[in-house]
Short mmCIF file of C-alpha atoms and ligand atoms in Angstrom, two decimals:
data_model
loop_
_atom_site.label_atom_id
_atom_site.label_comp_id
_atom_site.label_asym_id
_atom_site.label_seq_id
_atom_site.Cartn_x
_atom_site.Cartn_y
_atom_site.Cartn_z
CA MET T 1 96.76 94.31 108.53
CA GLU T 2 99.57 91.73 109.41
CA PHE T 3 99.99 91.46 113.11
CA ASN T 4 103.20 89.87 114.84
CA LEU T 5 102.87 90.09 118.62
CA ASN T 6 106.45 89.61 119.00
CA THR T 7 107.14 92.83 117.46
CA MET T 8 104.92 94.64 119.63
CA ILE T 9 106.30 93.51 123.19
CA ARG T 10 109.21 95.72 124.57
CA PRO T 11 112.17 93.77 123.72
CA HIS T 12 113.58 93.38 127.21
CA LEU T 13 110.25 91.89 128.55
CA ALA T 14 110.43 88.82 126.21
CA GLY T 15 112.64 86.85 128.47
CA VAL T 16 111.40 88.29 131.89
CA LYS T 17 110.31 85.58 134.33
CA SER T 18 107.39 86.64 136.29
CA TYR T 19 107.04 86.03 140.08
CA GLN T 20 105.72 82.68 140.42
CA THR T 21 103.67 81.83 143.59
CA LEU T 22 104.78 78.25 144.44
CA ARG T 23 101.40 77.46 145.92
CA ASP T 24 99.95 77.75 142.36
CA PHE T 25 101.38 74.34 141.75
CA PHE T 26 99.75 72.66 144.71
CA LEU T 27 96.40 74.01 144.32
CA ASN T 28 94.43 70.69 144.85
CA GLN T 29 96.56 69.53 147.61
CA LYS T 30 96.19 70.07 151.47
CA VAL T 31 99.61 71.35 152.41
CA VAL T 32 100.96 73.51 155.25
CA PHE T 33 101.71 77.07 154.01
CA LEU T 34 105.22 77.99 155.18
CA ASP T 35 106.26 79.36 151.59
CA ALA T 36 105.26 83.12 151.77
CA ASN T 37 106.04 84.68 155.23
CA GLU T 38 102.48 84.93 156.06
CA ASN T 39 101.13 85.41 159.54
CA PRO T 40 99.75 82.13 160.64
CA PHE T 41 97.02 84.20 162.78
CA GLY T 42 94.33 86.34 161.59
CA ASP T 43 91.22 86.51 159.38
CA PHE T 44 92.99 87.79 156.49
CA ASN T 45 96.38 86.19 156.80
CA ARG T 46 96.71 84.57 153.51
CA TYR T 47 97.62 86.03 150.11
CA PRO T 48 94.79 85.89 147.55
CA ASP T 49 94.84 83.66 144.43
CA GLY T 50 97.34 85.31 142.00
CA ASP T 51 95.00 84.02 139.14
CA PRO T 52 91.48 84.17 140.41
CA ILE T 53 90.15 81.36 138.36
CA GLN T 54 86.62 81.07 140.03
CA LEU T 55 86.00 84.65 139.47
CA LYS T 56 87.49 84.53 136.01
CA LYS T 57 85.25 81.72 134.93
CA LYS T 58 82.06 83.45 136.07
CA LEU T 59 83.32 86.52 134.08
CA ALA T 60 83.86 84.45 130.97
CA GLU T 61 80.63 83.14 131.32
CA ILE T 62 78.68 86.46 131.64
CA ASN T 63 80.72 87.91 128.71
CA LEU T 64 80.58 84.96 126.40
CA ALA T 65 84.27 84.48 126.29
CA LYS T 66 86.90 81.98 127.31
CA THR T 67 88.77 82.00 130.46
CA GLU T 68 92.01 81.88 128.61
CA ASN T 69 91.12 85.29 126.96
CA LEU T 70 90.64 87.02 130.42
CA PHE T 71 93.04 88.87 132.73
CA LEU T 72 92.18 90.91 135.66
CA GLY T 73 93.41 94.30 137.01
CA ASN T 74 93.04 96.27 140.17
CA GLY T 75 90.37 98.34 138.32
CA SER T 76 90.66 98.87 134.62
CA ASP T 77 93.09 101.55 135.48
CA GLU T 78 95.74 99.19 136.39
CA LEU T 79 95.16 97.54 132.92
CA ILE T 80 95.72 100.66 131.06
CA ASP T 81 98.79 101.24 132.77
CA LEU T 82 100.03 97.83 132.34
CA THR T 83 99.29 98.01 128.65
CA MET T 84 101.73 100.77 128.03
CA ARG T 85 104.41 99.12 130.27
CA ILE T 86 104.13 95.95 128.40
CA PHE T 87 103.93 97.49 124.76
CA CYS T 88 105.53 100.85 124.94
CA GLU T 89 109.15 101.69 125.45
CA PRO T 90 109.49 105.01 127.81
CA ALA T 91 111.25 108.22 126.07
CA LYS T 92 110.75 106.51 122.57
CA ASP T 93 106.95 105.22 121.83
CA SER T 94 103.81 107.15 121.59
CA ILE T 95 100.23 106.19 122.20
CA MET T 96 97.05 107.59 120.27
CA ILE T 97 93.96 108.51 122.06
CA MET T 98 90.52 110.34 121.15
CA ASN T 99 90.29 113.80 122.16
CA PRO T 100 88.43 114.53 124.30
CA SER T 101 88.40 110.95 125.98
CA PHE T 102 89.15 109.27 129.51
CA VAL T 103 91.93 111.41 131.02
CA MET T 104 93.71 108.40 132.53
CA TYR T 105 95.09 107.29 129.32
CA GLU T 106 97.20 110.66 129.14
CA ILE T 107 98.08 110.49 132.72
CA TYR T 108 99.63 107.16 132.46
CA ALA T 109 101.29 107.93 129.26
CA LYS T 110 102.97 110.93 131.08
CA MET T 111 103.91 108.41 133.97
CA ASN T 112 105.50 106.07 131.39
CA ASN T 113 107.21 108.99 129.67
CA LEU T 114 105.32 108.23 126.45
CA GLN T 115 104.25 110.63 123.93
CA VAL T 116 100.60 111.22 123.23
CA GLU T 117 99.15 111.81 119.69
CA LYS T 118 95.74 113.11 119.73
CA LEU T 119 92.68 112.16 117.37
CA GLN T 120 90.61 115.22 117.49
CA LEU T 121 86.80 114.20 117.60
CA ASN T 122 84.35 116.33 115.63
CA SER T 123 81.86 118.82 117.08
CA ASP T 124 79.51 115.90 117.73
CA PHE T 125 82.48 113.99 119.51
CA GLU T 126 82.52 111.59 116.67
CA LEU T 127 85.71 110.02 115.09
CA GLU T 128 86.06 110.82 111.30
CA LYS T 129 87.60 108.13 109.17
CA GLY T 130 89.46 110.29 106.59
CA LYS T 131 91.10 112.26 109.50
CA PHE T 132 91.85 108.90 111.38
CA LEU T 133 93.64 107.46 107.98
CA ASP T 134 95.55 110.41 107.50
CA THR T 135 96.59 110.56 111.08
CA ILE T 136 97.89 107.16 111.20
CA SER T 137 99.65 107.40 108.07
CA LYS T 138 102.03 109.73 109.82
CA SER T 139 102.10 108.14 112.87
CA GLN T 140 104.21 105.44 114.81
CA ALA T 141 102.00 105.00 117.70
CA LYS T 142 102.23 101.41 119.29
CA VAL T 143 98.60 101.45 121.04
CA LEU T 144 95.54 103.07 120.13
CA PHE T 145 92.91 103.69 123.09
CA LEU T 146 89.35 103.80 121.85
CA CYS T 147 86.49 104.28 124.43
CA THR T 148 82.93 103.46 123.61
CA PRO T 149 80.76 104.73 125.04
CA ASN T 150 83.28 107.44 125.40
CA ASN T 151 84.17 109.21 128.65
CA PRO T 152 83.46 112.36 129.08
CA THR T 153 81.36 112.75 126.02
CA GLY T 154 78.85 109.59 126.38
CA ASN T 155 78.52 108.63 122.74
CA SER T 156 79.53 105.47 121.02
CA ILE T 157 81.93 104.86 118.26
CA ASP T 158 80.38 104.16 114.82
CA ASP T 159 81.85 101.10 112.83
CA LEU T 160 84.24 100.48 115.59
CA GLU T 161 85.66 97.55 113.45
CA PHE T 162 86.92 100.02 110.79
CA TYR T 163 89.56 101.63 113.34
CA ILE T 164 90.56 97.97 114.75
CA GLN T 165 91.25 96.84 111.39
CA ASN T 166 93.14 99.62 110.22
CA PHE T 167 95.50 100.44 113.09
CA ASN T 168 98.98 98.88 112.72
CA GLY T 169 99.60 98.14 116.60
CA ILE T 170 97.48 97.19 119.62
CA VAL T 171 93.92 98.56 119.64
CA VAL T 172 92.49 98.78 123.19
CA VAL T 173 88.71 99.25 123.31
CA ASP T 174 87.74 100.52 126.56
CA GLU T 175 84.25 99.35 127.19
CA ALA T 176 83.82 100.69 130.95
CA TYR T 177 80.12 101.91 130.10
CA ILE T 178 79.05 99.28 127.44
CA GLU T 179 76.78 97.45 129.66
CA PHE T 180 74.52 100.67 129.71
CA SER T 181 74.81 100.69 125.73
CA PRO T 182 72.54 99.17 123.04
CA GLU T 183 75.72 98.60 121.20
CA ASP T 184 77.23 95.11 121.13
CA SER T 185 80.67 94.36 123.02
CA ALA T 186 83.86 94.18 120.96
CA VAL T 187 84.49 90.89 122.87
CA LYS T 188 82.96 88.99 120.14
CA LEU T 189 85.65 90.41 117.60
CA LEU T 190 88.44 88.77 119.64
CA ASN T 191 89.03 85.91 117.09
CA LYS T 192 88.92 88.30 114.10
CA TYR T 193 91.43 90.55 115.60
CA PRO T 194 94.73 89.39 117.25
CA ASN T 195 95.59 92.92 117.97
CA LEU T 196 92.59 93.88 120.05
CA ILE T 197 92.40 94.20 123.71
CA VAL T 198 89.00 94.85 125.21
CA LEU T 199 88.71 96.44 128.81
CA LYS T 200 85.57 96.08 131.09
CA THR T 201 85.10 97.10 134.66
CA LEU T 202 82.95 96.03 137.62
CA SER T 203 82.90 99.48 138.68
CA LYS T 204 79.95 100.86 136.69
CA ALA T 205 76.91 98.76 135.69
CA PHE T 206 77.83 96.11 138.00
CA GLY T 207 78.14 98.56 140.95
CA MET T 208 81.26 97.46 142.35
CA ALA T 209 83.48 100.31 142.16
CA GLY T 210 84.74 99.82 145.85
CA LEU T 211 86.26 96.27 144.90
CA ARG T 212 88.35 97.50 142.11
CA ILE T 213 88.25 94.90 139.42
CA GLY T 214 88.97 95.60 135.92
CA VAL T 215 88.57 92.84 133.16
CA GLY T 216 90.72 92.63 130.28
CA PHE T 217 89.78 90.15 127.22
CA ALA T 218 92.47 89.38 124.36
CA SER T 219 94.07 86.58 122.64
CA PRO T 220 95.35 83.97 124.94
CA GLU T 221 98.98 85.01 124.08
CA ILE T 222 98.17 88.75 125.14
CA ALA T 223 96.19 87.49 128.00
CA ASN T 224 98.89 85.50 129.23
CA LEU T 225 101.46 88.44 128.91
CA PHE T 226 99.34 90.42 131.29
CA ILE T 227 98.97 87.49 133.74
CA GLN T 228 102.77 87.17 133.69
CA LEU T 229 103.70 90.70 134.18
CA LYS T 230 100.86 92.14 136.32
CA PRO T 231 101.56 92.54 140.08
CA PRO T 232 101.44 89.23 141.87
CA TYR T 233 98.26 89.61 143.96
CA ASN T 234 96.43 92.42 142.37
CA ILE T 235 93.04 91.34 143.53
CA SER T 236 92.29 91.15 147.26
CA SER T 237 90.69 88.02 148.67
CA GLU T 238 87.63 89.99 149.76
CA SER T 239 87.19 91.49 146.51
CA GLN T 240 87.37 88.10 144.72
CA LYS T 241 84.91 86.59 147.35
CA LEU T 242 82.40 89.53 147.15
CA ALA T 243 82.41 90.02 143.38
CA LEU T 244 81.64 86.35 142.96
CA GLU T 245 78.70 86.68 145.19
CA GLN T 246 77.40 89.60 143.55
CA LEU T 247 77.94 88.11 140.17
CA ASN T 248 75.93 85.34 141.12
CA GLN T 249 72.64 87.67 141.48
CA VAL T 250 72.94 88.79 137.80
CA GLU T 251 69.16 89.45 138.12
CA GLU T 252 69.59 92.13 140.62
CA ILE T 253 72.69 93.87 138.58
CA GLN T 254 70.29 93.68 135.33
CA ASN T 255 67.36 95.17 137.25
CA ASN T 256 69.63 98.04 138.64
CA ILE T 257 70.91 98.71 135.11
CA GLY T 258 67.06 98.96 133.94
CA PHE T 259 66.50 101.19 136.67
CA ILE T 260 69.35 103.51 135.99
CA LEU T 261 68.24 103.54 132.46
CA GLU T 262 64.68 104.60 133.13
CA GLU T 263 66.11 107.31 135.59
CA LYS T 264 68.37 108.48 132.72
CA LYS T 265 65.20 109.08 130.50
CA LYS T 266 63.45 111.16 133.33
CA LEU T 267 66.37 113.02 133.98
CA LYS T 268 66.84 114.04 130.31
CA LYS T 269 63.17 114.98 130.21
CA GLY T 270 64.01 117.28 133.35
CA LEU T 271 67.09 118.65 132.07
CA ASP T 272 65.63 119.58 128.78
CA GLN T 273 63.44 122.06 130.97
CA ILE T 274 66.41 123.80 132.69
CA ASN T 275 67.05 127.17 131.24
CA GLY T 276 70.71 127.48 131.63
CA VAL T 277 71.33 124.34 129.65
CA VAL T 278 72.75 125.03 126.13
CA LYS T 279 72.98 121.39 124.83
CA ILE T 280 72.83 117.80 126.30
CA TYR T 281 74.87 115.50 124.30
CA PRO T 282 73.58 112.30 123.32
CA SER T 283 74.65 109.41 125.75
CA ASP T 284 74.91 105.77 125.61
CA ALA T 285 76.35 105.69 129.14
CA ASN T 286 75.06 106.36 132.85
CA PHE T 287 75.92 109.85 132.55
CA PHE T 288 75.42 113.12 130.34
CA LEU T 289 77.86 115.61 129.19
CA ILE T 290 75.77 119.04 129.38
CA GLU T 291 76.78 122.39 128.14
CA PHE T 292 75.62 125.45 130.22
CA LYS T 293 75.80 128.98 129.55
CA ASP T 294 78.17 129.22 132.57
CA ALA T 295 79.30 125.75 133.80
CA GLN T 296 81.59 126.94 136.46
CA LEU T 297 78.68 128.96 137.99
CA ILE T 298 76.37 125.87 137.82
CA TYR T 299 79.21 123.74 139.50
CA GLN T 300 79.71 126.11 142.36
CA LYS T 301 75.74 126.64 142.92
CA LEU T 302 75.32 122.73 142.84
CA LEU T 303 78.17 122.43 145.19
CA ASP T 304 76.78 125.06 147.39
CA LYS T 305 73.63 122.52 147.76
CA ASN T 306 76.11 119.58 148.47
CA ILE T 307 75.75 118.09 144.86
CA LEU T 308 79.15 117.36 143.38
CA THR T 309 79.50 117.16 139.51
CA SER T 310 82.37 116.79 137.22
CA LEU T 311 83.90 120.01 135.58
CA ARG T 312 87.15 118.78 134.65
CA HIS T 313 87.85 118.20 131.05
CA PRO T 314 90.32 120.73 129.83
CA SER T 315 88.94 120.69 126.07
CA LEU T 316 85.36 120.90 127.18
CA LYS T 317 84.39 124.66 127.85
CA ASN T 318 81.22 125.20 129.82
CA CYS T 319 80.44 121.53 130.10
CA LEU T 320 79.57 119.24 133.18
CA ARG T 321 79.35 115.70 133.48
CA ILE T 322 76.65 114.54 135.47
CA SER T 323 76.11 110.94 136.49
CA VAL T 324 72.51 109.33 136.79
CA GLY T 325 71.90 109.00 140.63
CA THR T 326 68.81 107.71 142.45
CA ALA T 327 65.48 109.09 141.76
CA GLN T 328 65.61 111.10 144.88
CA GLU T 329 69.37 112.26 143.89
CA ASN T 330 68.20 113.19 140.38
CA SER T 331 65.04 114.93 141.45
CA GLU T 332 66.92 116.99 143.84
CA LEU T 333 69.66 117.86 141.21
CA LEU T 334 66.96 118.98 138.78
CA LYS T 335 65.20 121.04 141.88
CA VAL T 336 68.41 122.97 142.49
CA LEU T 337 69.10 123.48 138.71
CA SER T 338 65.72 125.13 138.28
CA GLU T 339 66.20 127.32 141.37
CA ILE T 340 69.37 128.59 139.96
CA ASN T 341 67.31 129.88 137.17
N1 LIG E 401 87.82 103.54 131.51
C1 LIG E 401 86.92 104.48 131.50
C2 LIG E 401 86.42 105.03 130.41
C3 LIG E 401 86.47 105.05 132.72
O1 LIG E 401 85.63 106.19 132.74
C4 LIG E 401 86.92 104.61 133.96
C5 LIG E 401 86.59 105.03 135.44
N2 LIG E 401 86.11 106.38 135.39
C6 LIG E 401 87.85 103.51 133.83
C7 LIG E 401 88.41 102.99 132.54
C8 LIG E 401 88.69 102.88 135.03
O2 LIG E 401 87.66 102.23 135.65
P1 LIG E 401 87.97 101.37 137.05
O3 LIG E 401 89.43 101.41 137.29
O4 LIG E 401 87.43 101.65 138.16
O5 LIG E 401 87.81 99.90 136.51
#
């Protein structure tokens, strides 16, 4: 599929000059900062780096990418929103999403006044190639959002490349949960597909949801667009510093992922024994989508025991999405569930 980035960008953005931090030009020079109306006093008085190069280098190394492919957001949520704002014209363009999938795609589309076209997943929550080809042949969608492993269903997309290859527009592959999954990241496909954007986050497997760091990967041209058009200081200095410290302890992060996956296996065995459970959907993520005989009742009973689960997706009747917690949290969950029966 022939891809021309210039025809993808919203036309009025082509000439927009972003906010330029003056001190970016004097990074290696000791200068007195009287340029940004900061307060000269205090522990957090200086603005953070606008383009956190140290953090990007570390993330590039971990993800086997180049720094010029990377751009950062205040959570990958911000990058989802920016994708729409860069490529889609309000009141004119549409995006395409899987249904069910991560709810924020639709929420941001509404905020940006974009139409949403939905690719209905089959009863195993899989994309079907024929249906996909048929849908896109009638569609003008500018951006396709694919989520793998998918939230809230937990499964991965089979033959992801097929969908990237055949879509005539930008394809965002949201890999928020990929580190829990046995599948390869789509980052390695960047050289092959100039229309590809891969989104990752430090909120899940890396255990840093509180720092709000989302990581985007794309061609240097697309990465540059995001860097130019993002809010000026979107990653706080504390987040940059703490994330780097944590990423330098990769072993601990990997151990925690291993632990979560072990716990996930045990949790699955425990859930298999629970009477009200109708189906536990296969998951490559750190949560299970579970169908109950009466999900509303289970949700409330768990809440009565101070356990909060997720009963939210409009198209998933009688399903709860439950995250894998600590060993103690998981056994408490199983205990309460078995008592409900
Ligand atoms: N994508 C998916 C699929 C998610 O589940 C989430 C968070 N629940 C996000 C993106 C956003 O993550 P964050 O903004 O914390 O990086």
